[in-house]
Structure formats: structure tokens, C-alpha cells
Coordinates of C-alpha atoms and ligand atoms in Angstrom, one line a residue:
M22 CA 0.2 -0.4 0.1
A23 CA 1.3 3.6 -0.5
D24 CA 2.1 5.7 1.9
Y25 CA 0.4 8.9 1.8
K26 CA 1.9 12.2 4.1
L27 CA 0.8 16.1 4.3
L28 CA 2.6 18.8 3.1
I29 CA 2.6 21.1 5.3
N30 CA 6.0 24.2 5.2
G31 CA 7.6 22.0 2.7
E32 CA 8.0 19.0 3.9
L33 CA 6.2 15.4 3.6
R34 CA 5.0 14.4 7.1
A35 CA 2.7 12.4 9.0
S36 CA 0.1 14.0 10.9
S37 CA 1.2 15.6 14.7
D38 CA -0.9 13.0 17.0
G39 CA 0.5 10.0 13.7
D40 CA -3.5 9.6 13.1
T41 CA -5.0 7.2 10.0
F42 CA -8.0 6.7 8.3
P43 CA -8.6 4.2 5.8
T44 CA -10.3 4.5 2.5
Y45 CA -11.2 1.9 0.8
N46 CA -11.9 1.8 -3.7
P47 CA -15.9 2.3 -3.1
A48 CA -16.5 -1.0 -6.4
T49 CA -14.8 -3.8 -4.4
G50 CA -14.4 -2.9 -0.7
E51 CA -10.6 -3.2 -1.0
L52 CA -8.8 -0.4 1.6
I53 CA -6.2 1.3 -0.5
A54 CA -4.3 3.4 2.3
D55 CA -4.6 4.4 5.4
V56 CA -4.5 8.4 5.4
P57 CA -2.9 10.5 7.7
K58 CA -6.1 12.6 9.8
A59 CA -4.2 16.2 10.2
T60 CA -5.8 17.7 13.4
R61 CA -6.6 21.2 13.6
E62 CA -2.5 22.0 14.9
D63 CA -1.9 21.0 12.2
A64 CA -4.0 23.2 10.1
V65 CA -2.7 25.5 12.1
A66 CA 0.8 25.2 11.5
A67 CA -0.3 24.4 7.1
I68 CA -1.8 28.6 7.8
Q69 CA 1.5 30.1 9.8
A70 CA 3.4 28.4 7.4
A71 CA 1.2 29.5 4.2
R72 CA 1.0 33.2 6.5
N73 CA 5.3 33.3 6.9
A74 CA 5.7 32.3 3.0
F75 CA 3.4 35.4 1.8
D76 CA 4.8 37.7 4.6
N77 CA 8.9 36.8 4.0
G78 CA 7.9 37.3 0.6
T79 CA 9.3 34.0 -1.2
W80 CA 6.0 33.8 -3.3
S81 CA 4.1 36.5 -3.1
T82 CA 7.1 39.3 -4.1
T83 CA 8.1 36.9 -7.8
T84 CA 7.2 38.3 -10.9
A85 CA 4.9 37.4 -12.8
E86 CA 6.5 35.2 -15.5
E87 CA 8.0 33.7 -12.7
R88 CA 5.2 32.2 -11.3
S89 CA 3.4 31.5 -14.0
A90 CA 6.9 29.1 -15.6
K91 CA 6.2 27.1 -12.2
L92 CA 3.0 26.9 -13.1
T93 CA 3.4 26.1 -16.1
A94 CA 5.9 23.3 -14.5
I95 CA 3.6 21.6 -12.4
A96 CA 1.4 21.7 -15.4
D97 CA 3.6 19.5 -16.7
L98 CA 4.5 17.5 -13.6
I99 CA 0.9 16.1 -13.6
D100 CA 0.9 15.3 -17.1
A101 CA 4.7 13.2 -17.3
N102 CA 2.4 11.3 -14.1
A103 CA -0.7 11.6 -15.1
D104 CA -1.2 7.7 -15.4
E105 CA -0.6 7.5 -11.4
L106 CA -2.3 10.6 -11.2
S107 CA -6.3 9.0 -12.8
Q108 CA -5.1 5.3 -11.9
I109 CA -5.0 6.9 -8.0
E110 CA -7.9 9.4 -9.1
A111 CA -10.8 6.5 -10.5
R112 CA -10.3 4.3 -7.4
D113 CA -10.6 6.1 -4.8
G114 CA -13.7 7.3 -5.6
G115 CA -15.2 5.6 -7.8
G116 CA -15.7 7.5 -11.0
T117 CA -14.1 5.8 -14.7
I118 CA -10.8 5.4 -15.5
R119 CA -11.9 6.6 -18.7
K120 CA -13.1 9.8 -16.9
A121 CA -9.8 10.1 -15.0
M122 CA -8.0 9.8 -18.1
L123 CA -9.8 12.1 -20.4
A124 CA -11.7 14.3 -18.2
D125 CA -10.2 15.3 -14.7
I126 CA -6.0 14.6 -14.5
P127 CA -6.3 16.4 -17.6
G128 CA -8.4 19.5 -16.6
G129 CA -6.2 20.0 -13.6
S130 CA -3.2 20.2 -15.3
G131 CA -4.9 22.3 -17.4
A132 CA -6.3 24.9 -14.6
F133 CA -2.6 24.9 -13.9
R134 CA -2.0 26.4 -18.0
W135 CA -4.3 28.2 -18.1
F136 CA -3.5 30.0 -14.7
A137 CA 0.0 30.5 -15.6
Q138 CA -1.6 32.2 -19.4
M139 CA -3.6 34.7 -16.5
A140 CA -0.4 35.0 -14.1
A141 CA 1.3 36.1 -17.3
T142 CA -1.3 37.9 -19.0
Q143 CA -2.8 39.9 -17.3
P144 CA -2.0 43.2 -16.2
E145 CA -0.6 44.0 -12.9
K146 CA -1.4 47.6 -12.8
V147 CA -4.2 49.3 -15.0
D148 CA -4.7 53.1 -15.5
L149 CA -7.6 55.6 -14.8
S150 CA -8.2 58.2 -16.9
G151 CA -10.7 60.7 -16.3
G152 CA -12.3 62.1 -12.5
P153 CA -12.5 65.6 -10.7
F154 CA -8.8 66.7 -9.3
P155 CA -6.9 68.7 -11.2
A156 CA -2.7 67.1 -12.3
S157 CA -3.7 64.1 -10.9
R158 CA -2.4 60.1 -12.5
N159 CA -4.6 57.0 -11.2
Y160 CA -3.7 53.4 -11.8
V161 CA -5.3 50.3 -10.0
R162 CA -2.7 47.6 -9.0
Y163 CA -3.6 44.0 -8.5
E164 CA -2.5 42.4 -5.5
P165 CA -2.4 39.3 -4.1
L166 CA -4.9 38.9 -1.4
G167 CA -2.7 37.2 1.1
V168 CA -3.7 33.0 2.4
C169 CA -6.2 31.4 0.4
T170 CA -7.2 28.4 2.4
G171 CA -9.3 25.5 0.0
I172 CA -11.8 22.8 0.9
I173 CA -13.0 20.7 -2.1
P174 CA -15.8 17.6 -1.9
W175 CA -15.9 13.9 -3.0
N176 CA -17.1 14.5 -6.9
F177 CA -14.0 15.5 -8.9
P178 CA -11.7 15.7 -6.2
F179 CA -8.4 16.9 -9.0
I180 CA -10.1 19.7 -10.5
M181 CA -11.8 21.1 -7.3
A182 CA -8.1 21.0 -6.4
S183 CA -7.0 22.8 -8.9
W184 CA -8.8 24.9 -9.2
K185 CA -8.3 25.9 -5.9
I186 CA -4.6 26.2 -5.8
A187 CA -3.9 27.5 -9.7
P188 CA -5.8 30.2 -9.6
A189 CA -4.4 31.6 -5.8
L190 CA -0.7 30.2 -6.4
A191 CA -0.7 32.7 -10.0
A192 CA -1.5 35.9 -8.2
G193 CA 1.0 35.5 -5.7
N194 CA -0.9 34.0 -3.1
T195 CA 0.1 31.0 -0.9
S196 CA -2.6 28.0 -0.4
V197 CA -3.4 25.7 2.0
L198 CA -6.1 22.9 0.8
K199 CA -8.5 20.7 2.6
P200 CA -9.6 18.0 0.0
A201 CA -12.3 15.5 1.0
S202 CA -12.3 12.3 3.7
Y203 CA -12.9 10.3 0.6
T204 CA -11.7 11.0 -2.0
S205 CA -7.4 12.5 -0.7
L206 CA -4.9 10.8 -1.7
S207 CA -5.3 12.1 -6.2
I208 CA -4.0 15.7 -4.1
L209 CA -1.8 14.2 -1.1
R210 CA -0.3 12.1 -4.1
L211 CA 0.1 15.5 -7.0
A212 CA 1.6 17.5 -3.8
E213 CA 4.2 15.0 -3.1
L214 CA 5.0 15.1 -6.7
I215 CA 5.3 18.9 -6.5
A216 CA 7.6 18.4 -2.8
E217 CA 9.8 16.0 -4.5
A218 CA 11.2 18.3 -7.5
D219 CA 11.7 21.2 -5.5
L220 CA 8.8 23.3 -7.9
L221 CA 8.3 25.7 -4.6
P222 CA 9.6 27.7 -1.8
P223 CA 8.1 26.2 1.6
G224 CA 4.9 27.9 2.6
V225 CA 3.3 28.7 -0.3
L226 CA 1.8 25.2 -0.7
N227 CA 0.6 22.6 2.2
V228 CA -2.3 19.8 1.5
I229 CA -3.8 19.4 4.9
S230 CA -6.2 15.4 4.7
G231 CA -8.7 15.9 7.4
P232 CA -12.2 15.6 9.0
G233 CA -14.2 19.0 7.7
G234 CA -15.8 19.0 10.9
T235 CA -12.1 20.3 12.8
V236 CA -9.1 20.4 9.5
G237 CA -11.4 22.4 7.7
E238 CA -13.6 24.7 10.3
E239 CA -9.9 25.7 11.2
L240 CA -8.7 27.1 7.4
A241 CA -12.2 28.7 7.5
V242 CA -12.5 30.9 10.9
N243 CA -8.5 31.6 11.2
A244 CA -7.4 35.6 11.6
M245 CA -4.5 34.5 9.3
V246 CA -6.4 33.5 6.8
D247 CA -7.2 35.8 4.1
K248 CA -10.0 33.9 1.6
T249 CA -11.0 30.5 1.9
A250 CA -12.9 29.3 -1.0
F251 CA -15.3 26.2 -0.7
T252 CA -16.8 23.7 -3.8
G253 CA -19.5 22.0 -1.2
S254 CA -22.3 21.2 -0.1
T255 CA -24.9 24.1 0.6
E256 CA -26.0 22.9 4.1
V257 CA -21.9 22.8 4.8
G258 CA -21.2 26.4 2.4
R259 CA -23.7 28.5 4.9
R260 CA -21.2 27.3 7.8
I261 CA -18.5 28.7 6.2
M262 CA -19.9 31.8 5.6
Q263 CA -20.3 32.0 9.2
L264 CA -17.2 31.0 10.3
A265 CA -15.7 33.3 7.7
S266 CA -17.5 36.3 8.8
G267 CA -15.5 37.0 12.4
S268 CA -12.4 38.2 10.5
V269 CA -14.6 39.4 7.4
K270 CA -12.3 37.5 4.8
P271 CA -13.8 37.1 1.7
V272 CA -15.2 33.3 0.5
T273 CA -15.9 31.8 -2.9
L274 CA -18.5 29.3 -2.8
E275 CA -19.5 26.5 -5.2
L276 CA -22.8 24.4 -4.2
G277 CA -25.3 22.6 -5.3
G278 CA -27.3 22.8 -7.6
K279 CA -30.9 21.2 -9.8
S280 CA -30.3 22.0 -12.6
A281 CA -32.5 22.0 -15.7
N282 CA -31.7 20.8 -19.5
I283 CA -35.2 22.1 -21.5
V284 CA -35.6 20.5 -24.1
L285 CA -37.8 22.8 -27.1
D286 CA -39.3 20.6 -29.8
D287 CA -37.7 21.6 -32.6
A288 CA -34.4 20.2 -31.4
D289 CA -32.9 16.7 -33.1
L290 CA -34.4 14.3 -30.5
D291 CA -31.5 11.5 -31.2
Q292 CA -29.4 14.5 -29.7
A293 CA -30.9 16.1 -27.0
A294 CA -31.9 12.7 -25.7
A295 CA -27.6 12.7 -25.8
A296 CA -27.3 16.0 -24.8
V297 CA -30.2 14.9 -21.8
L298 CA -28.1 11.1 -20.8
W299 CA -24.4 12.9 -20.7
G300 CA -25.3 16.0 -19.0
T301 CA -27.4 14.1 -16.3
F302 CA -25.7 9.8 -16.0
L303 CA -22.4 11.3 -16.3
H304 CA -20.8 10.0 -13.0
N305 CA -23.2 8.9 -12.0
G306 CA -24.9 11.8 -11.2
Q307 CA -23.0 12.8 -8.7
V308 CA -21.6 15.9 -10.7
C309 CA -23.5 19.8 -8.9
E310 CA -23.8 20.9 -12.0
S311 CA -25.9 17.4 -13.4
G312 CA -29.1 18.2 -15.2
T313 CA -31.4 16.7 -13.5
R314 CA -34.5 18.6 -13.9
A315 CA -35.0 16.9 -17.7
L316 CA -37.5 19.1 -19.5
V317 CA -39.3 18.6 -21.9
Q318 CA -42.2 20.0 -24.3
A319 CA -45.3 18.5 -24.6
S320 CA -45.6 17.9 -28.0
I321 CA -42.7 16.1 -28.5
Y322 CA -42.6 14.4 -24.9
D323 CA -43.6 10.1 -25.6
E324 CA -41.1 10.3 -28.8
F325 CA -38.4 12.4 -26.8
V326 CA -39.0 9.9 -23.4
S327 CA -38.2 6.9 -25.2
M328 CA -35.2 7.6 -26.8
L329 CA -34.6 8.8 -23.0
V330 CA -35.1 5.2 -21.8
D331 CA -33.4 2.8 -24.3
K332 CA -30.5 5.1 -24.0
A333 CA -30.4 5.3 -20.7
G334 CA -30.8 0.8 -20.8
K335 CA -28.0 0.7 -22.7
L336 CA -25.2 2.1 -20.4
V337 CA -22.1 -0.2 -18.3
I338 CA -22.5 -0.2 -15.4
G339 CA -19.6 -2.6 -13.6
D340 CA -16.0 -2.0 -12.5
Q341 CA -15.0 1.7 -12.8
M342 CA -11.3 0.6 -13.9
D343 CA -12.3 -1.1 -16.6
F344 CA -11.7 1.1 -19.6
G345 CA -15.5 0.4 -21.6
T346 CA -16.9 0.5 -17.8
D347 CA -20.0 4.4 -18.7
L348 CA -21.2 3.8 -14.6
G349 CA -19.5 2.4 -11.8
P350 CA -20.0 2.6 -8.3
L351 CA -21.3 6.4 -6.2
V352 CA -18.7 7.1 -3.9
D353 CA -19.5 5.5 -1.3
R354 CA -22.0 3.1 0.4
S355 CA -24.0 5.9 2.0
Q356 CA -24.4 7.6 -1.0
A357 CA -25.8 4.6 -2.9
E358 CA -28.2 4.3 0.5
T359 CA -29.1 8.7 -0.2
V360 CA -30.5 7.7 -4.1
A361 CA -31.9 4.5 -3.1
R362 CA -33.9 6.6 -0.4
Y363 CA -34.9 9.0 -2.7
V364 CA -36.1 6.7 -5.5
A365 CA -38.5 5.9 -2.7
L366 CA -39.7 8.8 -2.3
G367 CA -40.3 9.4 -6.1
R368 CA -41.9 6.2 -6.1
D369 CA -44.0 8.1 -3.0
E370 CA -44.6 11.4 -5.0
V371 CA -44.6 10.4 -8.8
G372 CA -44.9 6.4 -9.0
E373 CA -43.0 3.9 -10.1
P374 CA -39.6 5.1 -12.5
L375 CA -39.1 4.7 -16.3
I376 CA -36.3 2.5 -15.4
G377 CA -33.8 2.0 -13.0
G378 CA -35.3 2.3 -9.3
S379 CA -33.0 -0.3 -8.2
K380 CA -28.9 -1.4 -8.3
P381 CA -28.0 -3.0 -10.4
E382 CA -27.3 -7.2 -10.9
G383 CA -25.6 -9.8 -12.1
L384 CA -22.1 -7.1 -11.4
A385 CA -18.4 -9.6 -11.6
D386 CA -17.5 -11.5 -9.4
G387 CA -15.7 -9.5 -6.2
L388 CA -18.2 -5.9 -6.6
L389 CA -20.1 -4.9 -3.8
A390 CA -23.6 -4.8 -5.6
D391 CA -24.7 -2.3 -2.2
N392 CA -22.6 0.3 -3.6
F393 CA -23.7 1.4 -6.7
Y394 CA -27.4 2.0 -8.6
R395 CA -29.0 2.2 -11.3
P396 CA -29.5 4.9 -13.8
T397 CA -32.9 5.9 -13.5
I398 CA -35.9 7.9 -15.1
F399 CA -38.9 9.1 -13.4
S400 CA -41.5 11.3 -15.8
N401 CA -44.6 13.7 -14.6
V402 CA -42.3 15.0 -12.0
P403 CA -44.4 18.1 -11.0
N404 CA -41.2 20.5 -10.5
S405 CA -42.3 20.9 -6.5
A406 CA -41.7 17.2 -6.0
K407 CA -39.1 17.1 -3.7
I408 CA -37.0 15.0 -6.0
A409 CA -37.5 17.8 -9.1
Q410 CA -36.3 20.2 -5.6
E411 CA -33.9 18.7 -3.4
E412 CA -30.4 17.3 -4.7
I413 CA -29.7 14.4 -5.1
F414 CA -26.4 13.3 -6.3
G415 CA -27.2 10.4 -7.5
P416 CA -28.1 8.8 -11.3
V417 CA -31.5 10.5 -10.3
L418 CA -33.7 11.6 -13.5
C419 CA -36.9 13.7 -13.4
V420 CA -38.5 14.3 -16.8
I421 CA -41.1 17.5 -16.5
P422 CA -43.4 18.4 -19.3
F423 CA -44.2 22.0 -20.4
S424 CA -45.9 23.6 -23.2
D425 CA -44.1 26.5 -24.2
D426 CA -40.5 28.4 -23.9
A427 CA -42.3 30.5 -20.5
E428 CA -43.4 28.0 -19.2
A429 CA -39.9 25.6 -19.7
V430 CA -38.2 29.1 -17.9
A431 CA -41.0 29.6 -15.1
I432 CA -40.4 26.2 -14.1
A433 CA -36.5 25.5 -14.9
N434 CA -36.3 29.3 -12.4
D435 CA -38.6 27.6 -9.7
S436 CA -36.1 26.0 -7.0
I437 CA -33.3 27.4 -4.4
Y438 CA -30.9 26.5 -6.7
G439 CA -28.8 28.5 -10.0
L440 CA -26.4 27.0 -11.0
G441 CA -26.5 24.8 -14.1
G442 CA -28.9 24.3 -17.1
G443 CA -29.4 23.3 -20.8
V444 CA -30.9 24.6 -23.7
Q445 CA -31.9 21.4 -27.1
S446 CA -32.4 23.4 -30.4
S447 CA -32.2 23.8 -34.0
N448 CA -33.6 27.5 -33.4
L449 CA -30.5 29.3 -31.6
D450 CA -32.3 32.7 -31.1
R451 CA -35.5 30.8 -29.2
A452 CA -32.2 29.1 -27.2
E453 CA -31.1 31.8 -26.4
A454 CA -33.5 33.7 -26.0
V455 CA -34.6 31.3 -23.3
A456 CA -31.0 30.8 -22.1
A457 CA -31.6 34.6 -21.2
G458 CA -34.4 34.2 -18.9
M459 CA -32.9 31.1 -16.8
R460 CA -31.3 32.3 -13.6
T461 CA -28.4 30.4 -13.3
G462 CA -24.4 30.5 -14.0
T463 CA -23.3 28.9 -16.8
V464 CA -26.4 28.3 -19.9
W465 CA -25.3 25.3 -22.8
I466 CA -27.1 24.9 -26.0
N467 CA -27.1 21.9 -27.6
D468 CA -24.3 20.5 -25.0
Y469 CA -23.7 19.4 -21.8
H470 CA -21.4 19.8 -19.2
M471 CA -18.7 22.3 -21.2
I472 CA -16.9 23.3 -18.6
S473 CA -12.9 24.9 -19.2
P474 CA -10.3 26.7 -17.4
E475 CA -10.6 29.8 -19.7
R476 CA -14.9 30.0 -19.4
P477 CA -16.2 31.6 -16.1
F478 CA -18.1 29.1 -13.5
G479 CA -20.1 28.9 -10.8
G480 CA -23.7 29.8 -9.4
Y481 CA -27.1 32.1 -9.1
K482 CA -29.3 31.7 -5.7
Q483 CA -27.8 28.9 -3.2
S484 CA -25.8 27.5 -6.2
G485 CA -23.2 29.8 -4.2
I486 CA -20.7 33.4 -4.3
G487 CA -18.1 34.0 -6.3
R488 CA -17.2 32.5 -9.4
E489 CA -14.1 29.9 -10.3
L490 CA -12.5 30.0 -13.8
G491 CA -12.2 32.7 -16.0
T492 CA -10.4 35.4 -16.2
Q493 CA -13.3 36.5 -13.3
G494 CA -12.1 34.0 -11.5
F495 CA -8.2 34.5 -11.6
R496 CA -8.7 38.4 -10.2
A497 CA -11.0 36.7 -7.4
Y498 CA -8.1 36.1 -6.0
Q499 CA -6.5 39.2 -5.6
Q500 CA -7.3 42.6 -3.8
V501 CA -7.6 45.8 -6.2
K502 CA -5.2 49.0 -4.5
H503 CA -6.2 52.5 -6.2
V504 CA -2.9 54.7 -6.1
H505 CA -3.8 58.3 -6.6
V506 CA -0.6 60.6 -7.4
N507 CA -0.9 64.4 -7.6
E508 CA 2.8 64.7 -9.6
E509 CA 2.5 68.9 -8.5
T510 CA 5.1 67.9 -5.5
S511 CA 5.9 71.3 -4.3
G512 CA 4.7 74.3 -5.2
R513 CA 1.0 74.5 -5.9
D514 CA -2.2 76.3 -4.2
N515 CA -3.9 74.7 -2.7
H516 CA -6.4 73.4 -4.6
L517 CA -10.6 73.4 -4.7
Q518 CA -11.4 70.5 -2.7
Y519 CA -8.9 71.1 0.7
S520 CA -11.8 73.8 1.1
V521 CA -14.0 71.1 1.9
L522 CA -11.9 71.2 5.2
S523 CA -10.9 74.6 6.0
G524 CA -11.2 77.9 3.8
S525 CA -8.0 79.1 4.9
I526 CA -5.1 75.9 3.9
Ligands
NDP601 P1 -19.8 18.8 1.8 O1 -20.1 19.6 2.3 O2 -19.9 18.1 2.9 O3 -17.9 18.3 1.9 C1 -17.0 19.4 1.6 C2 -16.0 19.3 1.7 O4 -16.5 20.4 2.8 C3 -15.3 17.7 2.4 O5 -13.9 18.9 2.2 C4 -15.0 18.3 3.4 O6 -15.1 17.7 5.2 C5 -16.2 19.7 3.9 N1 -16.7 20.4 5.3 C6 -17.4 19.1 5.8 N2 -18.0 19.8 7.1 C7 -17.5 20.9 7.8 C8 -17.7 21.5 8.2 N3 -17.9 21.8 9.3 N4 -16.5 23.1 7.9 C9 -15.5 23.6 7.3 N5 -14.9 22.5 6.7 C10 -16.2 20.7 5.6 O7 -19.9 18.0 0.4 P2 -19.3 16.6 0.2 O8 -18.2 16.3 -0.1 O9 -21.2 15.5 0.7 O10 -19.7 16.8 -1.7 C11 -21.1 16.4 -2.7 C12 -22.2 18.3 -2.6 O11 -20.5 18.9 -2.6 C13 -22.7 18.1 -3.5 O12 -24.2 19.0 -2.7 C14 -22.4 19.4 -4.8 O13 -23.7 19.8 -5.8 C15 -21.2 20.0 -4.4 N6 -20.4 20.7 -5.2 C16 -21.0 22.0 -5.5 C17 -20.1 21.5 -6.6 C18 -19.5 23.2 -7.4 O14 -19.2 23.2 -8.0 N7 -21.0 23.0 -7.4 C19 -18.8 20.7 -7.5 C20 -19.3 19.8 -6.5 C21 -19.6 19.3 -5.5 P3 -14.6 15.6 4.8 O15 -14.8 15.2 4.0 O16 -13.9 15.2 5.5 O17 -15.8 16.1 5.2

């Protein structure tokens, strides 16, 4: 079994009390590793190391070009170790090896490359023209915030970690990251690779695995921290806001979702069905912006739903380490049980699902059927049903009929969330008008899940605060300082503004 360590102040080490917790392959129950269980003292030590590294300027005073080169080197390191990192990611979290190799690990290195480019190309100083005051020059300087902490969920650990670390470091901050307890391994391994390659000065990047209730809380509450970026459930997001408020630190929150994928009656039905399937069942629906409500126009409803059921029935469930598998296990038995609870609720609310509604049968020997769940589709779901309002975070699709575009928009917006969404249509003007009405952070037209580092991502309403990625996601890791320079260094008659205080200065 591989040995994993915390990264604190440039040192790879065990937790301060030597404690660990086990992590398992959810498909088989095999013990994969004993993960170091950081204590609250370890969290404080990591924050202190990041504070020192920021305050002594070893990172914050490097040039943007130097930081850009280091982030590019991290991206290269990820790519060079992509096979190993993909294996770790898939085995630890239950996502398919195909997803890990094609999306998770390249997605991580892509984020480092994008933010390397941001560091190199975004101006650190921007002149301001105009303004009422005489003989002055004005500009804004973009400066690092300081110590930035990141707390991430278990569904996309490698990408989520990259989205927190890369922009923070690109902007000259130092970073402390806590992965989710279910899925700590890929980011601990990346931390180890970075430390072994001696890519960053001590304390610039710290990675600590451990419980959210202690380690996570410390990262949000500690007054030495200048920003906390959190991805996870809305419930814990609220707690992060409370904890951060003590020292008035900014937060970025990427929270839950119950996104609508709207299928208009002029859509290419085959393409739209593929988009709905992909938008719902990718990674078993354990994706925050999944389109778990498919809103389908009444005139095409029956034909479209039967296409969905047909396609869903062809998804291959099995060992996530097999390249031919479409859907692996849920992250853990408790997540599979949550899905089963919601499906039971759905049966009460709307009746029998058209497909799924149970764990799979006939899995290969050694696979734990209780940790898997079949893709499940409920039809004619009222949007007020709990299964249409609450985030299930599993392979469950609610199909909801609508009559016209205005009703589709109203149903889509009838949610406490606003993270993702889709519109499937052959009429782009119509689709864009529908997209404009949707109160959500991203809309994909004739597509779904098209997330990339170049484009901002985040939520409306209770799906979160702030944006990650894009130029917005880079600027979110900077302070804005306005500098006013009176170029008349002496001898000037005092100007009008001073007379606001006194007529005789
Ligand atoms: P949680 O909110 O339970 O946990 C997320 C992270 O927060 C984990 O690292 C967890 O640690 C930590 N944590 C838990 N309690 C606290 C606390 N009191 N203080 C500080 N940190 C804490 O979410 P899940 O990991 O269960 O992920 C699923 C949820 O995340 C879904 O609701 C999903 O919608 C959302 N999500 C949102 C995304 C987005 O971009 N908007 C992306 C991905 C997921 P530990 O693991 O040790 O408990």
C-alpha cells in the first residue's frame, strides 16, 4: 500500500498525533491506503507556514513570469504522471478510469496552464483616466490577497483542487488545501510530486487531509487566512460563511444544484437525448451542475422520453477501472443509500420509474452491488415534488413536461439553486432567448457539462457566491488597490477640494 503524507511548510509528514483513517475502493471495498488525519494543530501549522511564506515575500514578490513558469512546470508534472494519477483518482472515488484519463487529470493540468497564462498576461497595473481632481495620475494595482484556503468535495477531487490552488498561486498568494475525506489521495500524491521536484518554496502550497469538522473549520475561521474558497454542499457552505465572517474574509462558494435541461420541440431529438443522458448520468449524477431536471415540450414528450429510456438502458455499469465501463460505483455505500431513499420517495410522489430504481444485478464477482445504482428516470414529475427540488447527487433524472417557452423558463427558475442548465433546440435565437431568462450561472445550448478553465463557472441563488475560472476566477484571488499620484510635488496652490475642510489652508 502506498504511503501518503501531509505537505506542510515544504515537508512531507504524518499528522502531529500519527493518526490515520482508511480509504477504500468503493467498487470492491478493498482498503487502498491509510490517509494521514491532520489535527487542528496541523491545520494551524499549515496556515502559519502559508502566512510566513506570504509575509516573507518568497512567493508574493516573485514576478508574474516566474509564477507562470512554476505553474506551467506543475502542469507538465501532472501530464508526466497522468497515468498514475488517473489510476489513483478512479480507484479512490469510484469515477471511471475513462473519466479520470480523459477529463479529471487533463482538466487539472489544464487549469494550471490557464492560470499560468493569466499570471503572464493579465496586467498588474491598469491606468485610470478621467476624474475630478487636478494634476493627478490614477491607477489600480492588482495585488495578492495573502493566505488562501481551499476546501473541496469528493466528486471531482483533482479538478477541484486544481481550481483552488492554481489561481491562488498564479496571483501570488499562498495556499492551504483540504481534500474531502473520501478522496484525498490524488491531491496528496500531487503534493508529494511537487515537493519531490522542489518546485515551490516551503509553505507556498500546503495540503492537509482530515475531517471537515476540525481541519476544514480551522481553514475557514482562522484570522491568519485572507480568503476561503469552498466547493461542497449548500449546508456546509452556510457554515463556511459564518466561520469566515469572524475575520470578515471573502469567500467563494460553489454549492449544490438542481439544474434544468430544456428540450424544445424543434430540437434534433437524438442529439438532445444524448445531451440529456450525458448531462444527467456522467459520474452517476454526482456532479453539482448535472441537468437532473429534463424539461421536455409536451408535443415531443412521449417520443423523447422513450429515446431517453432506450439510451439509459445501454449504459454499462461495472468496475470503474475497466476502460469499457460507463458507470462505476457511487462514492460510498452511504451515497448509494441516499439515492435509494430518494427513489423510494419518488415512488411515493410520482409512481414507478420508467427505468432503474434498484441496484444492478449480475455484476462481476468481487464488486459490491450495494455500492452501485442503476440510472433511474422518473416521468411526469411535478416540479414541486421533492425529487425535483432537492439535490440527490446520484443517477436520478426527473422528466417534467411543459407547454411553451415561458413555462419552461418559469419551471427552470422554480428552484432554490441556479448553477447549470441546458437548452436543446435547432433554433438558436429561440434557444438564446430561453437561456437569457434562466437564472443560473451557466447555460449550454445544444450541449451540456462544457466546463473549461477559460470560462467562468459559479452559481446564482443558493448555488453559491463568486466565480471560479476565466479571468473572473483569476481576479477573485487579487486585491484591488487604487493609487492616486499628485504629480505636483511642491509649490502648488491648494485646490478646491481642500476647501471642503477649510477656506484658509
Ligand atoms: P460537503 O459539503 O459535505 O463537504 C465538502 C467539503 O467540506 C469536504 O472537504 C468536507 O470534509 C468539508 N466539510 C464538511 N463539514 C465541514 C465544516 N463544518 N467546515 C469546513 N469544512 C467542512 O460536500 P460533499 O463532499 O458531500 O460533496 C457533495 C456536495 O458538493 C453536493 O451538494 C454538490 O452539489 C456540491 N458540489 C458543488 C460543486 C460546485 O462547483 N458548485 C462541485 C462539486 C460538488 P470531509 O470530507 O472531511 O467531510
